[in-house]
Short mmCIF file of C-alpha atoms and ligand atoms in Angstrom, two decimals:
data_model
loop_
_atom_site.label_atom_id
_atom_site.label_comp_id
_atom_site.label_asym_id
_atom_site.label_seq_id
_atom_site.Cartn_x
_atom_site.Cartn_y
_atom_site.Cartn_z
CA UNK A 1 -6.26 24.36 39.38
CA UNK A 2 -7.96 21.60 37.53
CA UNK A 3 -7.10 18.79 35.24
CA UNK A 4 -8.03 15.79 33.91
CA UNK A 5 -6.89 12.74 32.34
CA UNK A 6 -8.55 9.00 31.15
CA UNK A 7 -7.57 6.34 33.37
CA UNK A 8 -8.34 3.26 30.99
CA UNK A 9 -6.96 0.05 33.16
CA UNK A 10 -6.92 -0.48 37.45
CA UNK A 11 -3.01 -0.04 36.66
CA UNK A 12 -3.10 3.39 35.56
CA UNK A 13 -5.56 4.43 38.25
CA UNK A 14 -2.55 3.26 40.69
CA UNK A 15 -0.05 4.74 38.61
CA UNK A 16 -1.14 8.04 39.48
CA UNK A 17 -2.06 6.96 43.02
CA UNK A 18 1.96 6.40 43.10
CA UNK A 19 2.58 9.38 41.45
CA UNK A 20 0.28 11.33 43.89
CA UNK A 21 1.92 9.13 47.02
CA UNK A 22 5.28 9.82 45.69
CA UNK A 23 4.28 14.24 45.34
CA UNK A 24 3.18 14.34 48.61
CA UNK A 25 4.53 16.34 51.63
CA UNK A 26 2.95 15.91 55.18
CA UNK A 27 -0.24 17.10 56.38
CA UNK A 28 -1.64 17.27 52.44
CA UNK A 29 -5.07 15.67 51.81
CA UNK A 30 -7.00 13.56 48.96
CA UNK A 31 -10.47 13.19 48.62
CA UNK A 32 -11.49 10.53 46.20
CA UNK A 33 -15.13 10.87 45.52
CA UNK A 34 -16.92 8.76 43.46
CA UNK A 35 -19.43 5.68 43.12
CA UNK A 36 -19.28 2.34 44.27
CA UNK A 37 -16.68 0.90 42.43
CA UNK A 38 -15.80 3.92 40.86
CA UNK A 39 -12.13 2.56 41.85
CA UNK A 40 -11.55 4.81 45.12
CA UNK A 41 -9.52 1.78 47.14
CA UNK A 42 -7.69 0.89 43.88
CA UNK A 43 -6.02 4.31 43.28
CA UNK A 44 -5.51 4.45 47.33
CA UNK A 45 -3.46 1.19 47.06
CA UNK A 46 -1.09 3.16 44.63
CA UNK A 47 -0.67 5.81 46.40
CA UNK A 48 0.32 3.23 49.50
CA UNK A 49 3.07 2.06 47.30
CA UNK A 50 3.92 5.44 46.35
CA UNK A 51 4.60 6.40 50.06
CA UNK A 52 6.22 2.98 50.83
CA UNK A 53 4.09 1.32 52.36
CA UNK A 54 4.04 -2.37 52.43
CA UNK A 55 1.27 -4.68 52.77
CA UNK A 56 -1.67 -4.35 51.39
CA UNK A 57 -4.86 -2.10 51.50
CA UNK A 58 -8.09 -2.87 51.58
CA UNK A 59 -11.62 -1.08 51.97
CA UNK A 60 -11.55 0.11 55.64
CA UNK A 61 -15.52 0.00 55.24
CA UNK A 62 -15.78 -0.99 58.96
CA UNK A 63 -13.28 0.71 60.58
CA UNK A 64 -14.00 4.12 59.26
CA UNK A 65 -9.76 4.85 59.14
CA UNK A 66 -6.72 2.79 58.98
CA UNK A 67 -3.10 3.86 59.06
CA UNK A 68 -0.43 2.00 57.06
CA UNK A 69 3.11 2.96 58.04
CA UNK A 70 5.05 4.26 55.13
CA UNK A 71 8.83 4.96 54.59
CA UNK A 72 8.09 8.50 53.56
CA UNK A 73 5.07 9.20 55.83
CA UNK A 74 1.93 7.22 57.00
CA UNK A 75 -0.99 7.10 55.13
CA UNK A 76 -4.43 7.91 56.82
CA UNK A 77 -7.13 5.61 54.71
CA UNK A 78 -10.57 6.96 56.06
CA UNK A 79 -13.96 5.84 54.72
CA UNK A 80 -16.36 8.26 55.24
CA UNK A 81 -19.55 6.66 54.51
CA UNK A 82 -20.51 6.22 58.07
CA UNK A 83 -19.13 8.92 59.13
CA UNK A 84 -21.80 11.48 60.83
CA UNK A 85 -19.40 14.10 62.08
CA UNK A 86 -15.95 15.21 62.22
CA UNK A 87 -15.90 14.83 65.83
CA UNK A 88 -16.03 11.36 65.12
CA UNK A 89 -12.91 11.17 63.57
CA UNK A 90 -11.16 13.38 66.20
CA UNK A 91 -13.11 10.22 68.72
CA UNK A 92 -10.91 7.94 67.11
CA UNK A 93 -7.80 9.11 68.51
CA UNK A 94 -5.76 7.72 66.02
CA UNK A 95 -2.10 6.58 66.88
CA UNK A 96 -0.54 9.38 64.15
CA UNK A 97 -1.12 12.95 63.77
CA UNK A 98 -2.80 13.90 60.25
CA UNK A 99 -0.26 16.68 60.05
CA UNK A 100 2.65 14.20 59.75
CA UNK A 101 0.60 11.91 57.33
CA UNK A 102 -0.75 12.15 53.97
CA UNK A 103 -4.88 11.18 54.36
CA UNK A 104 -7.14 10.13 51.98
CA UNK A 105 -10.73 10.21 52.08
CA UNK A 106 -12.82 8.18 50.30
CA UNK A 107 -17.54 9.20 50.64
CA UNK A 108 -15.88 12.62 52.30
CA UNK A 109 -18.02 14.75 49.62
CA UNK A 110 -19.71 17.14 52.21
CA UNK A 111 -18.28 15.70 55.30
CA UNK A 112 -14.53 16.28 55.80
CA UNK A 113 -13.51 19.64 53.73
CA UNK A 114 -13.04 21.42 57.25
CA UNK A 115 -10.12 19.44 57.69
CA UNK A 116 -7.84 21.08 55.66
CA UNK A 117 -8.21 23.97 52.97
CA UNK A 118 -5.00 22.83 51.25
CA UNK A 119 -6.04 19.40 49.37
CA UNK A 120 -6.85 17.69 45.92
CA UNK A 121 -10.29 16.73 44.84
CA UNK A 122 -10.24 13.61 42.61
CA UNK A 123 -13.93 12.68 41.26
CA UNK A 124 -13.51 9.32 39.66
CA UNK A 125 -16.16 8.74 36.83
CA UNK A 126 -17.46 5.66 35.39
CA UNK A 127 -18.35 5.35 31.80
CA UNK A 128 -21.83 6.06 30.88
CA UNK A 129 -23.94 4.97 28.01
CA UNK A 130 -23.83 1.27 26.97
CA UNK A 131 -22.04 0.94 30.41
CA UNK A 132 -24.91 2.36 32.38
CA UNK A 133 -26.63 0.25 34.71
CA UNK A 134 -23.08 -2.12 34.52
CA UNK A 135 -23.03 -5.36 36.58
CA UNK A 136 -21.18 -5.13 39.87
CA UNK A 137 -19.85 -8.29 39.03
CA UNK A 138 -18.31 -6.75 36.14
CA UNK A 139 -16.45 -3.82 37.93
CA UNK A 140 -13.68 -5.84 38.27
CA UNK A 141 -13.09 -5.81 34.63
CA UNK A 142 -10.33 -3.10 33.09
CA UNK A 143 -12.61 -0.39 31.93
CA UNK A 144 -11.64 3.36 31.70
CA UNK A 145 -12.29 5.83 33.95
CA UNK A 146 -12.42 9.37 33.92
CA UNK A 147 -10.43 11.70 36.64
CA UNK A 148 -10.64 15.36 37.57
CA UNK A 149 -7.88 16.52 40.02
CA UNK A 150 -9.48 19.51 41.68
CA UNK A 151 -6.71 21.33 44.20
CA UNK A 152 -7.51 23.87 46.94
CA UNK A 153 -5.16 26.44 48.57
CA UNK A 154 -1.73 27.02 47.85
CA UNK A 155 -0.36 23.70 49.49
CA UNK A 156 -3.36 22.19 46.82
CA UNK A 157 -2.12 23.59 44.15
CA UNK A 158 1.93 22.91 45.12
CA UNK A 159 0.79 19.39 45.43
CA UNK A 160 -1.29 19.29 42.41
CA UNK A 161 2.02 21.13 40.36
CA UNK A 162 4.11 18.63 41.51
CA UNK A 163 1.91 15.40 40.22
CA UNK A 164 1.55 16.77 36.95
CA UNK A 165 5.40 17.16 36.55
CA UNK A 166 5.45 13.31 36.81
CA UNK A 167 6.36 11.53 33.87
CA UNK A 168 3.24 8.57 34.06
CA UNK A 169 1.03 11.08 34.95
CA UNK A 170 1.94 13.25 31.93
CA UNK A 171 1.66 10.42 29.63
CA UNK A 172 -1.75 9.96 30.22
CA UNK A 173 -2.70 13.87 30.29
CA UNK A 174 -0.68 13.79 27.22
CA UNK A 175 -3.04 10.51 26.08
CA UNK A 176 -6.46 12.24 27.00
CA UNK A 177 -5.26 15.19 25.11
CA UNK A 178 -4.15 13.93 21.81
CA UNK A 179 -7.82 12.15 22.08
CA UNK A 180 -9.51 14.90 22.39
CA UNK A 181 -8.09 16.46 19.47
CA UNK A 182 -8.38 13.98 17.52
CA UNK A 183 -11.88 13.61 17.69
CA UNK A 184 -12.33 17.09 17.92
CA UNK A 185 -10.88 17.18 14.35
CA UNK A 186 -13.01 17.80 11.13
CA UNK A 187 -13.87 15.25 8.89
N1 ATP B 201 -9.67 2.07 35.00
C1 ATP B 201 -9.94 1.59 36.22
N2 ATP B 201 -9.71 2.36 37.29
C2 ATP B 201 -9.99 1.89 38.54
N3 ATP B 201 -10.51 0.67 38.82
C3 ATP B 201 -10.75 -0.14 37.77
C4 ATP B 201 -10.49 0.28 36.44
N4 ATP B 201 -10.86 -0.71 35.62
C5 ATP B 201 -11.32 -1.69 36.39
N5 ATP B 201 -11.26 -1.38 37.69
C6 ATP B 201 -11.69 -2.27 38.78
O1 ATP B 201 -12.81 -1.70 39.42
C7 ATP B 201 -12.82 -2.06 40.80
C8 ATP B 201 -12.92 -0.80 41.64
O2 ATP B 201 -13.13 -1.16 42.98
P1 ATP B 201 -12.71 -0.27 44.21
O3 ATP B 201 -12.90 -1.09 45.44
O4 ATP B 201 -11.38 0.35 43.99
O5 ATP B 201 -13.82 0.89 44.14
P2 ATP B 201 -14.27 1.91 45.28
O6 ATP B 201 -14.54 3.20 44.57
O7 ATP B 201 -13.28 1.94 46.38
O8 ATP B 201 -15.64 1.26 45.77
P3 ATP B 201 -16.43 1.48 47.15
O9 ATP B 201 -17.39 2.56 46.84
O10 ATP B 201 -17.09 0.17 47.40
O11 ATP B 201 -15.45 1.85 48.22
C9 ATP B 201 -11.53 -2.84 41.06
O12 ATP B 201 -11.80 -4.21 41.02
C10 ATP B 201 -10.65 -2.45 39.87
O13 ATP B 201 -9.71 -3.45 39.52
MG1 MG B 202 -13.47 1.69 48.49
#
């Protein structure tokens, strides 16, 4: 299954991180691919609050994974970039099992699909154009984004079924769509 929607501030990007923190069931996976900045650790800190988590989450750039203790179930923030191998992650001998936790990827493109079959895709897209070539320093500015929620296997697609059935996710499918048409619409 695949859908997308238009993200247009930080805050929606984490309302659907809640949404996605709130659908999931342990032992499901997120990848969020996308570039720098793209807003990978923003939507992660929704889904934190989504499983309960408190406290806050930041890049784990240097640690390669952190675990936040949730009241629903721990969340497993790995950064890929550095990672060379799998076996590197099974090296880290993390203090929670990933089958009791939900994880979430961030640079996995390529790297950590073995890991589980059953799992959403989200590639995060920055706007192009006169945005192209965009200061870093300006990131931090609201700007929309673009999401595509790509899920795998039938645990994906359960997962992915049950996001879309929430109500601030819908509104901004709902959002994109009536957009779409509009502009879609002859003159
Ligand atoms: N619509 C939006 N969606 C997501 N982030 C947004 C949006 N508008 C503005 N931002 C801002 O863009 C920045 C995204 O940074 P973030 O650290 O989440 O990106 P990242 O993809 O994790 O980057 P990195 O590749 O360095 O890990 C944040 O400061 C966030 O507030
Ligand atoms: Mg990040």
């Amino acid at each position: 299954m695949e859908i997308s929607m238009c993200v247009p501030l930080a805050t929606d990007i984490q309302a659907v991180g809640a949404a996605l923190g709130r659908a999931a069931m342990p032992g499901d996976m997120v990848m969020l691919n996308g570039p720098l900045g793209a807003g990978k650790t923003t939507m992660t800190q929704g889904i934190a609050r989504g499983l309960g988590v408190k406290g806050t989450v930041s890049s784990p750039t240097f640690v390669i994974a952190q675990i936040h203790h949730g009241s629903s179930m721990d969340l497993v923030h790995v950064d890929a970039y550095r990672l060379e191998s799998i076996e590197e992650l099974d090296a880290l001998d993390l203090d929670t099992s990933l089958d009791i936790s939900l994880t979430v990827v961030e640079w996995g493109a390529g790297k950590v699909e073995v890991l589980s079959g059953d799992r959403i895709e989200i590639a995060i897209e920055r706007p192009q154009g006169a945005n192209a070539g965009e200061d870093p320093e300006d990131l931090f500015v609201d700007a929309p984004r673009m999401l595509t929620l790509t899920s795998y296997g039938c645990r994906g697609d359960a997962f992915l079924t049950a996001l879309l059935a929430d109500p601030d996710v819908l509104a901004l499918v709902e959002a994109t769509e009536s957009t779409r048409a509009s502009l879609e619409q002859p003159e």
